[in-house]
Backbone as a printed PyTorch tensor [residue, N CA C, xyz], in Angstrom:
tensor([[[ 46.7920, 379.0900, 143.4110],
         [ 47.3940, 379.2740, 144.7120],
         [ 46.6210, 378.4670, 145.7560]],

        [[ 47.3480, 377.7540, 146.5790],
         [ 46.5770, 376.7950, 148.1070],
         [ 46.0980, 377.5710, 148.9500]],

        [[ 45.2380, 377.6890, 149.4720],
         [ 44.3070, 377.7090, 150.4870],
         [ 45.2220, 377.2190, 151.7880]],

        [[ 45.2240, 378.2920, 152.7820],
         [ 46.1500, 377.9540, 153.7610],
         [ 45.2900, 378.4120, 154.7460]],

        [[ 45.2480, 377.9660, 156.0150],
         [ 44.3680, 378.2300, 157.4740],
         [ 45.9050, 378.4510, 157.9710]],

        [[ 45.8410, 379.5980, 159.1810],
         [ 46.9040, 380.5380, 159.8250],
         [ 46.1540, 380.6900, 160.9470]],

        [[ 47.4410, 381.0200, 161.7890],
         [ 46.5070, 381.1290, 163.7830],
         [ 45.6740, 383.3140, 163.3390]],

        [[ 44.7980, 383.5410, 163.6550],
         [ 44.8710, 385.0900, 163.8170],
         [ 45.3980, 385.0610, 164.8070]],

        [[ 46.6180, 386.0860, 164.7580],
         [ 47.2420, 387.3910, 165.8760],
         [ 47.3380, 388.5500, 165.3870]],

        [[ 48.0190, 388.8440, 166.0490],
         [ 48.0110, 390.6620, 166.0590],
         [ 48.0650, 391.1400, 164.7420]],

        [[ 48.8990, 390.5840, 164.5760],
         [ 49.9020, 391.0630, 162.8620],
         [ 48.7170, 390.8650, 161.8260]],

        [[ 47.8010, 390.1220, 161.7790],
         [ 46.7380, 389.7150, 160.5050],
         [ 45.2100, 390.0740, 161.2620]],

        [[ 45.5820, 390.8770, 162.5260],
         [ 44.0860, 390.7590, 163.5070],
         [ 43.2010, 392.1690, 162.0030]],

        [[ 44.1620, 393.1350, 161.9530],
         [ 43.3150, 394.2710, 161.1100],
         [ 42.4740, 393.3310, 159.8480]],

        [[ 43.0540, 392.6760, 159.4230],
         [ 42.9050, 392.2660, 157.5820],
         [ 42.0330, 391.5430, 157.9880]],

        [[ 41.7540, 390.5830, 159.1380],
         [ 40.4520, 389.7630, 159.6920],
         [ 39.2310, 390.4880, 160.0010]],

        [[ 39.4160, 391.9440, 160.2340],
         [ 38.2110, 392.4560, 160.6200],
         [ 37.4930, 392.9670, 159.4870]],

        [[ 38.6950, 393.2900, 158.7880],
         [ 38.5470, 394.3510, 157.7060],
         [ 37.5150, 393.2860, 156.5980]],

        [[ 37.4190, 392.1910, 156.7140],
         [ 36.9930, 391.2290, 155.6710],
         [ 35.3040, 391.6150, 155.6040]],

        [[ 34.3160, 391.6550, 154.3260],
         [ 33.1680, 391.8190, 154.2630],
         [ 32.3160, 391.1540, 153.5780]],

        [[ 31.2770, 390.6630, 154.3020],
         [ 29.9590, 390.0580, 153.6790],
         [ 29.3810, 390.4070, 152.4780]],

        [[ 28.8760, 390.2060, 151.5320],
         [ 27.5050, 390.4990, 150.7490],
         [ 26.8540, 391.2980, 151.6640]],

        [[ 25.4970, 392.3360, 151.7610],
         [ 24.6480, 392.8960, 152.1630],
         [ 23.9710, 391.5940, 152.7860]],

        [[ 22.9820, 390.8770, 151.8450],
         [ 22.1640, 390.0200, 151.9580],
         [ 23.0560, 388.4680, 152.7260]],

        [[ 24.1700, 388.8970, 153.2430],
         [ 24.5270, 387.7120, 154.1940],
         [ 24.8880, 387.9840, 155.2110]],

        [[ 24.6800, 389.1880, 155.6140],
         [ 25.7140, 389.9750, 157.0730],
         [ 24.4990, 389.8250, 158.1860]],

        [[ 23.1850, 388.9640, 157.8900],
         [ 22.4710, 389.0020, 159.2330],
         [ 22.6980, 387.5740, 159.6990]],

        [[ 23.2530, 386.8640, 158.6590],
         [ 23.4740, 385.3320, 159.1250],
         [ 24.6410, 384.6970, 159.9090]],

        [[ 25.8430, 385.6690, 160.4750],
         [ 26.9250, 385.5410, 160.4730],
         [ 27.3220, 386.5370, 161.8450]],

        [[ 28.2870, 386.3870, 162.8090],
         [ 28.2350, 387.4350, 164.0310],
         [ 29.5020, 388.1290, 163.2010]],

        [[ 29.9420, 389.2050, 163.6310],
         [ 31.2520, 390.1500, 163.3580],
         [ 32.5790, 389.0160, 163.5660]],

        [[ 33.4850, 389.2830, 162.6730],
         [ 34.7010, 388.3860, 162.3690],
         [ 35.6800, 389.2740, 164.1400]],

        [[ 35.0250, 390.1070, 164.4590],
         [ 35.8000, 391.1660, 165.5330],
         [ 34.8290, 390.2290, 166.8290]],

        [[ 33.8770, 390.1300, 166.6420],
         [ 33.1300, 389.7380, 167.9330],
         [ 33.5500, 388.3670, 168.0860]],

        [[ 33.8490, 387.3910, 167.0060],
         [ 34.1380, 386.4260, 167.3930],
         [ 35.0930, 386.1030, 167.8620]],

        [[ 36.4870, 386.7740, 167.4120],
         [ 38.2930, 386.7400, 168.0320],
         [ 37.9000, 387.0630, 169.4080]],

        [[ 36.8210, 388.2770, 169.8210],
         [ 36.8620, 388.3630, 170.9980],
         [ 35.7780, 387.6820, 172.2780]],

        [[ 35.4750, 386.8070, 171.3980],
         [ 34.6900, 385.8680, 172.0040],
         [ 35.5720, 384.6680, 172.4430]],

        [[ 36.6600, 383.9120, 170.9910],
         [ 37.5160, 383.3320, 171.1690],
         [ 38.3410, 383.7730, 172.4120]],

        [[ 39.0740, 384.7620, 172.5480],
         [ 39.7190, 385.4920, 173.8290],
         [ 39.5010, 384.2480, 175.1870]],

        [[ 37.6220, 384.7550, 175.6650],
         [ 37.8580, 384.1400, 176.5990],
         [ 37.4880, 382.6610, 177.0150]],

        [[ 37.4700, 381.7580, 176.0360],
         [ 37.2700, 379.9760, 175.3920],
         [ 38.4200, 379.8490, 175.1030]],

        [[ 39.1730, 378.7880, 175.8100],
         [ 40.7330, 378.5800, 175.1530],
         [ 40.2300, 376.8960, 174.1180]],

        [[ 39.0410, 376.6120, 174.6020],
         [ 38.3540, 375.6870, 173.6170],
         [ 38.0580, 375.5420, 172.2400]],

        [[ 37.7280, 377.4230, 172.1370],
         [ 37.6620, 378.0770, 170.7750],
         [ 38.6870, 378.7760, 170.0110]],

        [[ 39.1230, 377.9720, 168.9090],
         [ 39.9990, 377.9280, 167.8510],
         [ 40.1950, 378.9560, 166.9020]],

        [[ 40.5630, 380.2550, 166.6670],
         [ 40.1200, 381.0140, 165.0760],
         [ 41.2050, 380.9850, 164.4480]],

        [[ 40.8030, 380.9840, 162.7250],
         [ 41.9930, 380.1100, 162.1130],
         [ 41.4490, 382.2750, 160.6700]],

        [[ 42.4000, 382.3900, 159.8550],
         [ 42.5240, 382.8970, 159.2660],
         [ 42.6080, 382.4420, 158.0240]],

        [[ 41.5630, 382.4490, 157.0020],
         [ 41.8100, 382.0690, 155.7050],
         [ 42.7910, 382.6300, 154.3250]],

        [[ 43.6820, 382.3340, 154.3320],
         [ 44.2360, 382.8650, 153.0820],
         [ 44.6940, 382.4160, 151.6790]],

        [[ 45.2130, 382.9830, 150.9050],
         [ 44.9370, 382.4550, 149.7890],
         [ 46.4410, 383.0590, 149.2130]],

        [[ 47.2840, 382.3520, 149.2350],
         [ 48.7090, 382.9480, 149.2370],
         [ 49.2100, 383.6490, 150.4550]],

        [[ 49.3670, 385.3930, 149.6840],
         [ 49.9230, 386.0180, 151.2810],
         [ 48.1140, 386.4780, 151.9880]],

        [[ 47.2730, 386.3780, 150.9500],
         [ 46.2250, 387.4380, 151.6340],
         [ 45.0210, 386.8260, 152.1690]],

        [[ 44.6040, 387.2790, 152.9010],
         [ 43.2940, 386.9400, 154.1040],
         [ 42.2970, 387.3980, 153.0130]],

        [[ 41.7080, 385.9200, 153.3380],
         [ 40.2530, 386.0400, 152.3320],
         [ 39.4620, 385.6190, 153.2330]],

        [[ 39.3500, 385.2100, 154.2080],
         [ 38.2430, 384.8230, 155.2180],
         [ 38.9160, 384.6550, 156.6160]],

        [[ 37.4930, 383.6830, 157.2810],
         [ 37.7400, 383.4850, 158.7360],
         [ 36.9710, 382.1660, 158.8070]],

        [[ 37.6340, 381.7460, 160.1020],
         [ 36.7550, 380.4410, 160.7390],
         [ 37.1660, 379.8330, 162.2100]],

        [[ 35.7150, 379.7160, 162.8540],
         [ 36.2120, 379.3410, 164.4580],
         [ 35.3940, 378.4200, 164.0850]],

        [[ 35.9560, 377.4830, 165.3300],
         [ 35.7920, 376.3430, 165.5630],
         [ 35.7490, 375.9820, 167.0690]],

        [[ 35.0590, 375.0930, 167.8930],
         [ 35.1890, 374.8050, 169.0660],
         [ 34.9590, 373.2560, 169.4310]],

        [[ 36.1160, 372.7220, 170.3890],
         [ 35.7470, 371.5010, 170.9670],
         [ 34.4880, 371.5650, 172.2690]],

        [[ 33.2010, 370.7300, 172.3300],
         [ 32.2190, 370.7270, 172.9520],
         [ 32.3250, 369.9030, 173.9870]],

        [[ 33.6060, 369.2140, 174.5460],
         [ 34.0300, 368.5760, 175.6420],
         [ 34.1450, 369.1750, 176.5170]],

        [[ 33.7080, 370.7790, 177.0570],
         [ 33.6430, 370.9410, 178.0070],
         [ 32.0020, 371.4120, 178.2320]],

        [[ 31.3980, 371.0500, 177.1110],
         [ 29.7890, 371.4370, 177.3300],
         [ 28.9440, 369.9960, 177.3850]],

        [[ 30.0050, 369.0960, 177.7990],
         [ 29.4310, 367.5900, 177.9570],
         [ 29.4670, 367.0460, 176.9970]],

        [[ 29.7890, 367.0430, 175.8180],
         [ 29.9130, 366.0880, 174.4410],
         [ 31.5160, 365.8700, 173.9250]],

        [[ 32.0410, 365.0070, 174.3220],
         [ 33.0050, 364.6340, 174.3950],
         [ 33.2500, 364.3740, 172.5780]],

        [[ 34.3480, 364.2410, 171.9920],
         [ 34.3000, 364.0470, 170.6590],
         [ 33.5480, 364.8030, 169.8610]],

        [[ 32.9020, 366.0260, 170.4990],
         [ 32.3630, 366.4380, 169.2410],
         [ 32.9310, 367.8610, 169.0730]],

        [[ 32.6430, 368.5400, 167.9350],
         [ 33.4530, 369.3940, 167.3300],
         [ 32.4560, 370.8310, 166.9190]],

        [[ 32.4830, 371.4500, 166.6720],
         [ 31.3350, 372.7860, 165.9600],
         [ 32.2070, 373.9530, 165.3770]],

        [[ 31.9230, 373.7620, 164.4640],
         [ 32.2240, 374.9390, 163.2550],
         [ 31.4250, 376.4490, 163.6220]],

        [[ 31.8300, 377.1640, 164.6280],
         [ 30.8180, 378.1990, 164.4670],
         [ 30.7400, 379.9460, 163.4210]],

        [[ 31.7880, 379.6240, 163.4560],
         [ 32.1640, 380.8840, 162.4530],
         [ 32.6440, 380.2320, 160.6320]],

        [[ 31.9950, 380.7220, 159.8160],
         [ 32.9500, 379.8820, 158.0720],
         [ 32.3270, 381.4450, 157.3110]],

        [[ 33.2050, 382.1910, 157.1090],
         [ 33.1510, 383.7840, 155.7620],
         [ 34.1450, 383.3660, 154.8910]],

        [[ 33.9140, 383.6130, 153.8220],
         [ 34.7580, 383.7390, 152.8770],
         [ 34.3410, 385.7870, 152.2120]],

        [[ 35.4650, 386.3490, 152.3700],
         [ 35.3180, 388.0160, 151.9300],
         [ 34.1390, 387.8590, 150.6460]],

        [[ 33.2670, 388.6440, 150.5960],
         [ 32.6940, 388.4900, 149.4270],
         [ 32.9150, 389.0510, 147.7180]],

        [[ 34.5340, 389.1990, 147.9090],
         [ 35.1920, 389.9490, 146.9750],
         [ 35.8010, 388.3900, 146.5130]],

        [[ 36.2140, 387.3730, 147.0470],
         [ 36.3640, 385.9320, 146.9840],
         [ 35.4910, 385.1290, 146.8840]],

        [[ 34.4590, 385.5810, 147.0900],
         [ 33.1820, 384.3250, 146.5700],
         [ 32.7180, 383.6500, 145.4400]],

        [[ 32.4500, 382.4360, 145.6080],
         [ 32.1580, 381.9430, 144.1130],
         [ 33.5310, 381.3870, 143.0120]],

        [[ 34.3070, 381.3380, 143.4500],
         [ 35.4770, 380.6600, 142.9400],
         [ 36.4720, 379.6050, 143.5190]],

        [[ 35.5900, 378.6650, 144.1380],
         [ 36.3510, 377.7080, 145.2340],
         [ 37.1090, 377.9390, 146.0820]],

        [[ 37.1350, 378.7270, 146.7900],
         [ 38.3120, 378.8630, 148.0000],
         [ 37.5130, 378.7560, 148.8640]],

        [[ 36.1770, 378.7240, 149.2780],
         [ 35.5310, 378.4450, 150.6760],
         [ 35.4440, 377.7120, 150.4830]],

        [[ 35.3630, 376.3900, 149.2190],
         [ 35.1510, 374.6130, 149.3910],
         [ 36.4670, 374.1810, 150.0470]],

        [[ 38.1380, 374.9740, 149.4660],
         [ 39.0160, 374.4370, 149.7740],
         [ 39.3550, 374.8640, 151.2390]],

        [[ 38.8790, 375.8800, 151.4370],
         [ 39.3320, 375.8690, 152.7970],
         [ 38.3790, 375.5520, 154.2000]],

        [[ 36.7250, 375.3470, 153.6170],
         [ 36.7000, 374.4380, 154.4070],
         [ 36.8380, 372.9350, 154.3810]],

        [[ 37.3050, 372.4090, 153.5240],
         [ 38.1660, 370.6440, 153.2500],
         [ 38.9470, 370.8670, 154.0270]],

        [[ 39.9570, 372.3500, 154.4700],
         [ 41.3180, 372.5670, 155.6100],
         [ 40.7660, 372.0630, 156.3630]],

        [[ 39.5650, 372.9170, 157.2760],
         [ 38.9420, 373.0260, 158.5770],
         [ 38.4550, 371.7370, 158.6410]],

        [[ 38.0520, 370.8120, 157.9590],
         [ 37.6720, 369.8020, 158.3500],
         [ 38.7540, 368.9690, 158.8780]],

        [[ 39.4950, 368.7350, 157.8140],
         [ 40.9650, 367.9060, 158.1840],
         [ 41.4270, 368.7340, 159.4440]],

        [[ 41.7600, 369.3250, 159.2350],
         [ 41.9580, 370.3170, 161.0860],
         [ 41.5900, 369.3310, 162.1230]],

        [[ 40.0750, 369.7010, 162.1070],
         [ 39.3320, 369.0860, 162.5160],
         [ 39.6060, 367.4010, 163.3440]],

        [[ 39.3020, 367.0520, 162.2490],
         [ 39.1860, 365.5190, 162.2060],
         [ 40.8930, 364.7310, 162.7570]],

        [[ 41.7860, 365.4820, 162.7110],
         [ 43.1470, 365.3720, 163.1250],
         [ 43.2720, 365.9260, 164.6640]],

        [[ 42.2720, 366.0340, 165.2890],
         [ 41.9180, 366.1870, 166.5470],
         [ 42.3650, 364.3670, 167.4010]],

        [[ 41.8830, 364.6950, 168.5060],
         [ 42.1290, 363.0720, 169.0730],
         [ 40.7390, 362.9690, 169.3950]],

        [[ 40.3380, 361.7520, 169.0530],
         [ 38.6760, 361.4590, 169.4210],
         [ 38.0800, 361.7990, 168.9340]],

        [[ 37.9540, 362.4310, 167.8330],
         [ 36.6390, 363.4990, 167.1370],
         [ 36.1830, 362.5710, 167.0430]],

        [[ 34.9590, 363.0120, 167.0460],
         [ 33.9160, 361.6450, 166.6550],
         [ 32.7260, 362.0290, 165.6360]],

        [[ 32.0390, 363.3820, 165.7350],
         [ 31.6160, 364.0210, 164.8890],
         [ 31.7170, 365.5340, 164.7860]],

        [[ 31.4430, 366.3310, 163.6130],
         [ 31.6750, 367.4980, 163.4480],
         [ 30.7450, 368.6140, 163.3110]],

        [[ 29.9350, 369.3940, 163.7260],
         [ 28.5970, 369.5880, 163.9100],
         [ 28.6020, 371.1370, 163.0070]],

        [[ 27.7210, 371.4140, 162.3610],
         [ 27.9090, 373.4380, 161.9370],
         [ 26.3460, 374.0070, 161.9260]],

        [[ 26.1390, 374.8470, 162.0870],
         [ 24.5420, 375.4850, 162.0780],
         [ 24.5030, 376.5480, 160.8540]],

        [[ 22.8790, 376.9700, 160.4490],
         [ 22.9350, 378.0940, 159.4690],
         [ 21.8010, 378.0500, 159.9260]],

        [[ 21.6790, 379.8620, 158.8800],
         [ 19.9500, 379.9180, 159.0690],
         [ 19.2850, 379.2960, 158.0520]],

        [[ 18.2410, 378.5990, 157.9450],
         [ 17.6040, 377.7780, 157.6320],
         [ 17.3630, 378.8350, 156.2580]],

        [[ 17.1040, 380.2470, 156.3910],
         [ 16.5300, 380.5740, 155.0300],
         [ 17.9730, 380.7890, 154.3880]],

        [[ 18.9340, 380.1490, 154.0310],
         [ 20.1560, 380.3520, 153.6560],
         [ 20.0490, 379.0130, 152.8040]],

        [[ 19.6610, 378.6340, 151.3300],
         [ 20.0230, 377.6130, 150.9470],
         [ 21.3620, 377.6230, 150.0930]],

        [[ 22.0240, 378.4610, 149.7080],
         [ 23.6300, 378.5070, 149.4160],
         [ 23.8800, 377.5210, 150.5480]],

        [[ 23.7870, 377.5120, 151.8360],
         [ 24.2420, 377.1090, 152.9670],
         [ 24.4820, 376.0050, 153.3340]],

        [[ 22.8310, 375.5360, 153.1730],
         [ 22.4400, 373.9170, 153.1940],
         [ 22.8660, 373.2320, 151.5330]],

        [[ 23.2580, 373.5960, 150.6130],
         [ 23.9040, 373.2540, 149.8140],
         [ 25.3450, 372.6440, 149.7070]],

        [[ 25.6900, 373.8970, 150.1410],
         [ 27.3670, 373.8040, 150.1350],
         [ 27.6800, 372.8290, 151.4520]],

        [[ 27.1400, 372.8540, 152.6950],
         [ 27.6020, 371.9940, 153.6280],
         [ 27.3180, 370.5080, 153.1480]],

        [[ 26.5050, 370.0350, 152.6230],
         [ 25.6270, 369.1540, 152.3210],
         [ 26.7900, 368.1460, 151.2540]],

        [[ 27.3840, 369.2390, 150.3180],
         [ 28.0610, 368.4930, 149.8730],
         [ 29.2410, 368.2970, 150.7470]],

        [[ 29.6310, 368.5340, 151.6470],
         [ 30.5880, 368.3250, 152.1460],
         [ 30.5120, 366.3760, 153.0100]],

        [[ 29.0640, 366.3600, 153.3270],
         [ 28.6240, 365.2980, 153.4840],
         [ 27.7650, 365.3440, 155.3120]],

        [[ 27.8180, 366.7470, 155.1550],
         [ 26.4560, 367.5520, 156.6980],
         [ 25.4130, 367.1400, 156.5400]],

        [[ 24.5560, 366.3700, 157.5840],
         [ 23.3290, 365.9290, 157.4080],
         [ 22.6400, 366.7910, 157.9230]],

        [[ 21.6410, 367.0200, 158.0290],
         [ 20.8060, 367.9750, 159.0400],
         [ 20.1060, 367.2810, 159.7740]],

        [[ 20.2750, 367.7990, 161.2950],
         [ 19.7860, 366.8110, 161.9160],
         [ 18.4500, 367.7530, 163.3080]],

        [[ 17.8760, 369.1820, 162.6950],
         [ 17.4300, 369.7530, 163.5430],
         [ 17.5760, 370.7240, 164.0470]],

        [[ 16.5540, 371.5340, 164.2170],
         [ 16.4540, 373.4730, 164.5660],
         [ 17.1790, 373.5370, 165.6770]],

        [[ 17.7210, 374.0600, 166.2050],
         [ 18.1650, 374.7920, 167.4990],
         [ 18.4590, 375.8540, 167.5700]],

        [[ 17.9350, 376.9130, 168.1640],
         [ 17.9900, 378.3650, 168.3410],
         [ 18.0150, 379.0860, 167.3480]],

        [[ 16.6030, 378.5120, 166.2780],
         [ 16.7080, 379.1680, 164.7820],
         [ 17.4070, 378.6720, 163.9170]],

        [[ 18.4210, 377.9390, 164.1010],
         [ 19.1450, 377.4580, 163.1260],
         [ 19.1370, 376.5310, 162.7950]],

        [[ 19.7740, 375.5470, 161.7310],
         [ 19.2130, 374.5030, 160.9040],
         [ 21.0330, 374.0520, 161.8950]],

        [[ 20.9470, 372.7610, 162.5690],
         [ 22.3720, 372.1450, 162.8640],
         [ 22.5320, 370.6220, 161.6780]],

        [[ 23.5080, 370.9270, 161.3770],
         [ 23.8230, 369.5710, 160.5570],
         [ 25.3830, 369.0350, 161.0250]],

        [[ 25.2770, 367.7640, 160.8330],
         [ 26.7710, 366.8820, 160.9670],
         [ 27.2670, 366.3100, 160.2580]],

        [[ 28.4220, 366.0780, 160.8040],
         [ 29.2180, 364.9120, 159.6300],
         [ 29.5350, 363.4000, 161.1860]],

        [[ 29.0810, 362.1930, 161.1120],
         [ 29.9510, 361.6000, 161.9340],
         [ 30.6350, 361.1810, 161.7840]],

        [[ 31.4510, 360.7240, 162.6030],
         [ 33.1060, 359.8450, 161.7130],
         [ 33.0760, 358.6300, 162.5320]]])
């Protein structure tokens, strides 16, 4: 089954919250609830719903940084995949979505995502995506892709 990115609204807002971490990954990550309502008031910030047929297997926000002075650039700040879905390619395929998303922007120029540094699943998996790391900021390891 394809890997599909969907707008969250109302109708899929429960099944987005309802989605859960591993134990050992829920300090690396803000609430899938705090972020829709963070999105709320950023019309900059994007949240897309991961699914996998009819059902929500994750989440992912995203924000354009053109209004924080970086024109063309892009940030991934939210990527869960439910941890009842982990480990069987659907967070590679759906973030390949978010990128193309992404990159089908006008101007992108590069695409930026952060983790915590003691997360090497993290720096792995982005890495292959082709994320460089380019430096700590506020604890976190930021890496890019440029285009």
């Amino acid at each position: 089954m394809p890997i599909t990115l969907n707008a969250v609204t109302r109708d899929n807002f429960d099944d987005i919250i309802d989605l859960q971490l591993l134990d050992h990954q829920k300090d690396y990550l803000a609430s899938n609830s705090y972020s829709i309502a963070q999105a709320s008031f950023y019309p900059n910030y994007h949240t897309r719903a991961i699914y996998l047929g009819e059902e929500a297997i994750g989440f992912l926000m995203y924000v354009s940084l053109a209004e924080e002075g970086q024109p063309g650039d892009y940030a991934i700040y939210r990527f869960m995949i439910d941890s009842r879905h982990q480990g069987k390619g659907h967070g590679r395929q759906a973030l390949q979505r978010a990128l193309d998303e992404i990159r089908s922007q006008p101007g992108v120029q590069r695409i930026l995502i952060s983790y915590v540094p003691a997360n090497p699943v993290a720096k792995d998996f982005y890495g292959s995506f082709g994320f460089v790391e380019i430096g700590i900021d506020e604890e976190e390891m930021v890496a890019e892709i440029r285009l």
